[in-house]
């Protein structure tokens, strides 16, 4: 008869195996979640720093280069912010839609639009606590936030097919017609705007299957003003997947941030920035299919070809 | 030994079959219908084939999907206004999405490999208003998709929107013709497709020059024409039986009544930005767009 310690150890092993099994069914792996009795999504399995290289020759931009290209699009090429923001936000929504129909409260990505019937059987829909899986779009005080508003609106247009409902949190809104217009467009499409940010990461995990991080972009210089410091702290503890627009918020645009947000998806706009070399999530997309060939050449961007008429390109 | 007339008839048959064969290689059919009076003589002199569109007799319009509404002109204008005043969209936004839809639809129906010209050369004819603006956006996205667009833009509003769109095209090395090709045959030689971005849903029948002459020339062109929203020169509700006969129509937002008279091969819906509440208010009954596509093929 095994001793009590052995039995305890056996019991723990069985419990862990069962928990790990339950997690594995959802496509997750057991990790640090013992204390919270919670499964962590696969992204936590990648050790920070195991970044994957991009396609051969693809350049990763420094912050000044990114700003220079942006400026040139407006001043030399005559684009308006409205135009490029619309195309950028559309790219983000398209990339998110391609990766996953959301399933389950805990926010595992279902296999997406390109699923075969075999793999969709591997990820059967779980029961929902909300009537439809929901997406939380967190918008910052600048253009990255604007990209988020456009993204939220296009996600809503995709809702009839893909079944998720965006909700926006937009605490700092510039008093400019551009942002006021984007906000009105979302509200008139019945996209709710939260009056306050969910107090705990667990609340976000309960209510949403995905978080879109549209807080800071390539102009970020490290000074995180409230309420975004608290928001980022909460998001760092969230276990549902996070999709970051252009730069994982809070990261240095070139060096990344090892102890910062670890998104599952990154949508690089125009061209990836150096921070993307530190990205260890599962999905890296390129969006913003508007860079004129002459500008691509001038900066030797070496962008891979977008497929057909798609506005996004999956890099990894 | 057959008589000379029989031999002549046989010779004509052989020649026509060969011409038809040559046409068929290009995806065209030798037209014997309307072609008998107009096209037969004209086709014979020019040694030229009429495209598929001439095969359809005018008026044999195909119905759309069940329940899809075709808008009157006032409704179309009301919806447009509501998008700007109630929903606070900007013209830049919607024009960008509209033009992107047009380029995407064109790429789906006329992939670069289908062009008989050495490059996938497209002539984009832009009118004096928003339809012309849609054309400029379309031209730019066609360039991004690998086509070689050329623009003809004779009447340019002095507004930042249109000046910006023009600059964007020029900075992408899209040529702007200084004058319109004098003959339909020149267009047929140089381009594999014409995009008609002259008049849209606000058109009320008064065609000012140079667009009257342009439309006359386009009506004689044999390469396919893709019209943005309304075949130019058509009454927005009643069409125009003796007007332009485009091969493709890209209806924006929702089709207008004129589309019921459209007899070309490709009818696409574009402009995937109409909020569900607005769709309901006007009972548009739009079919579902596939996945994340910004266009929907109706026929």
CSV table of C-alpha atoms in Angstrom, one decimal, chain B residues 34-151:
chain,number,residue,atom,x,y,z
B,34,UNK,CA,-27.5,42.9,-83.7
B,35,UNK,CA,-24.3,42.4,-85.6
B,36,UNK,CA,-26.2,41.6,-88.7
B,37,UNK,CA,-27.1,45.1,-89.5
B,38,UNK,CA,-24.4,47.1,-87.6
B,39,UNK,CA,-21.8,44.6,-86.4
B,40,UNK,CA,-21.7,42.4,-89.4
B,41,UNK,CA,-20.7,45.1,-91.8
B,42,UNK,CA,-18.7,47.0,-89.3
B,43,UNK,CA,-17.1,43.8,-88.0
B,44,UNK,CA,-16.2,42.7,-91.5
B,45,UNK,CA,-14.5,46.0,-92.5
B,46,UNK,CA,-12.5,46.2,-89.3
B,47,UNK,CA,-11.8,42.5,-89.2
B,48,UNK,CA,-12.8,42.8,-85.6
B,49,UNK,CA,-14.8,40.7,-83.2
B,50,UNK,CA,-17.5,42.0,-81.0
B,51,UNK,CA,-17.2,41.1,-77.3
B,52,UNK,CA,-19.6,38.9,-75.4
B,53,UNK,CA,-21.7,41.9,-74.4
B,54,UNK,CA,-23.0,42.4,-77.9
B,55,UNK,CA,-24.5,38.9,-77.7
B,56,UNK,CA,-27.0,39.8,-75.1
B,57,UNK,CA,-30.0,41.5,-76.6
B,58,UNK,CA,-30.8,44.7,-74.8
B,59,UNK,CA,-33.4,44.4,-72.2
B,60,UNK,CA,-32.6,40.8,-71.2
B,61,UNK,CA,-31.5,42.0,-67.8
B,62,UNK,CA,-30.9,39.4,-65.1
B,63,UNK,CA,-32.7,39.7,-61.9
B,64,UNK,CA,-30.6,40.0,-58.7
B,65,UNK,CA,-30.7,37.8,-55.7
B,66,UNK,CA,-34.1,37.3,-54.1
B,67,UNK,CA,-35.2,40.4,-52.2
B,68,UNK,CA,-32.2,42.6,-53.2
B,69,UNK,CA,-33.6,46.1,-53.6
B,70,UNK,CA,-32.7,48.4,-56.5
B,71,UNK,CA,-32.7,52.0,-55.4
B,72,UNK,CA,-34.3,55.0,-57.0
B,73,UNK,CA,-32.2,58.1,-57.4
B,74,UNK,CA,-33.6,60.0,-54.5
B,75,UNK,CA,-33.2,57.0,-52.2
B,76,UNK,CA,-29.6,56.7,-53.2
B,77,UNK,CA,-29.0,60.3,-52.5
B,78,UNK,CA,-30.7,60.1,-49.2
B,79,UNK,CA,-28.6,57.1,-48.1
B,80,UNK,CA,-25.5,58.9,-49.2
B,81,UNK,CA,-26.4,62.0,-47.2
B,82,UNK,CA,-27.3,60.0,-44.1
B,83,UNK,CA,-23.9,58.3,-44.2
B,84,UNK,CA,-22.2,61.7,-44.0
B,85,UNK,CA,-24.6,63.6,-41.7
B,86,UNK,CA,-25.9,61.0,-39.3
B,87,UNK,CA,-23.1,58.4,-39.4
B,88,UNK,CA,-20.4,61.0,-39.7
B,89,UNK,CA,-18.4,59.2,-42.3
B,90,UNK,CA,-16.0,61.4,-44.3
B,91,UNK,CA,-15.9,61.4,-48.1
B,92,UNK,CA,-12.3,60.4,-48.0
B,93,UNK,CA,-13.1,57.2,-46.1
B,94,UNK,CA,-16.0,56.0,-48.2
B,95,UNK,CA,-14.4,57.0,-51.4
B,96,UNK,CA,-11.3,55.0,-50.4
B,97,UNK,CA,-13.5,51.9,-49.6
B,98,UNK,CA,-15.5,52.4,-52.8
B,99,UNK,CA,-12.5,52.7,-55.1
B,100,UNK,CA,-10.9,49.7,-53.4
B,101,UNK,CA,-14.0,47.7,-54.1
B,102,UNK,CA,-13.9,48.6,-57.8
B,103,UNK,CA,-10.3,47.6,-58.2
B,104,UNK,CA,-10.9,44.4,-56.3
B,105,UNK,CA,-13.9,43.5,-58.5
B,106,UNK,CA,-12.0,44.3,-61.6
B,107,UNK,CA,-9.1,42.1,-60.5
B,108,UNK,CA,-11.5,39.2,-59.8
B,109,UNK,CA,-13.1,39.4,-63.2
B,110,UNK,CA,-10.2,40.5,-65.4
B,111,UNK,CA,-7.0,39.1,-63.9
B,112,UNK,CA,-3.8,40.5,-65.4
B,113,UNK,CA,-3.2,37.1,-67.2
B,114,UNK,CA,-6.4,37.6,-69.2
B,115,UNK,CA,-5.2,40.7,-71.0
B,116,UNK,CA,-4.2,40.4,-74.7
B,117,UNK,CA,-2.2,43.6,-74.5
B,118,UNK,CA,1.5,43.0,-73.5
B,119,UNK,CA,0.9,44.8,-70.2
B,120,UNK,CA,-2.4,44.7,-68.3
B,121,UNK,CA,-3.2,48.3,-69.5
B,122,UNK,CA,-6.3,49.9,-68.2
B,123,UNK,CA,-7.7,53.3,-69.2
B,124,UNK,CA,-9.6,55.0,-66.3
B,125,UNK,CA,-11.8,57.8,-67.5
B,126,UNK,CA,-12.7,60.1,-64.6
B,127,UNK,CA,-15.6,62.5,-64.6
B,128,UNK,CA,-16.0,65.9,-62.8
B,129,UNK,CA,-17.5,64.6,-59.5
B,130,UNK,CA,-17.3,61.9,-56.9
B,131,UNK,CA,-17.6,59.1,-59.5
B,132,UNK,CA,-14.3,60.5,-60.9
B,133,UNK,CA,-12.9,60.4,-57.4
B,134,UNK,CA,-13.9,56.8,-57.1
B,135,UNK,CA,-12.0,56.2,-60.4
B,136,UNK,CA,-8.8,57.8,-59.1
B,137,UNK,CA,-8.9,55.6,-56.0
B,138,UNK,CA,-9.6,52.6,-58.2
B,139,UNK,CA,-6.7,53.5,-60.5
B,140,UNK,CA,-4.3,53.7,-57.5
B,141,UNK,CA,-5.3,50.3,-56.1
B,142,UNK,CA,-5.1,48.7,-59.6
B,143,UNK,CA,-1.5,49.9,-59.7
B,144,UNK,CA,-0.9,48.2,-56.3
B,145,UNK,CA,-2.4,45.0,-57.7
B,146,UNK,CA,0.0,45.0,-60.7
B,147,UNK,CA,-2.0,46.6,-63.5
B,148,UNK,CA,-0.8,49.5,-65.6
B,149,UNK,CA,-3.5,52.2,-65.3
B,150,UNK,CA,-3.7,55.4,-67.3
B,151,UNK,CA,-6.0,58.1,-66.3
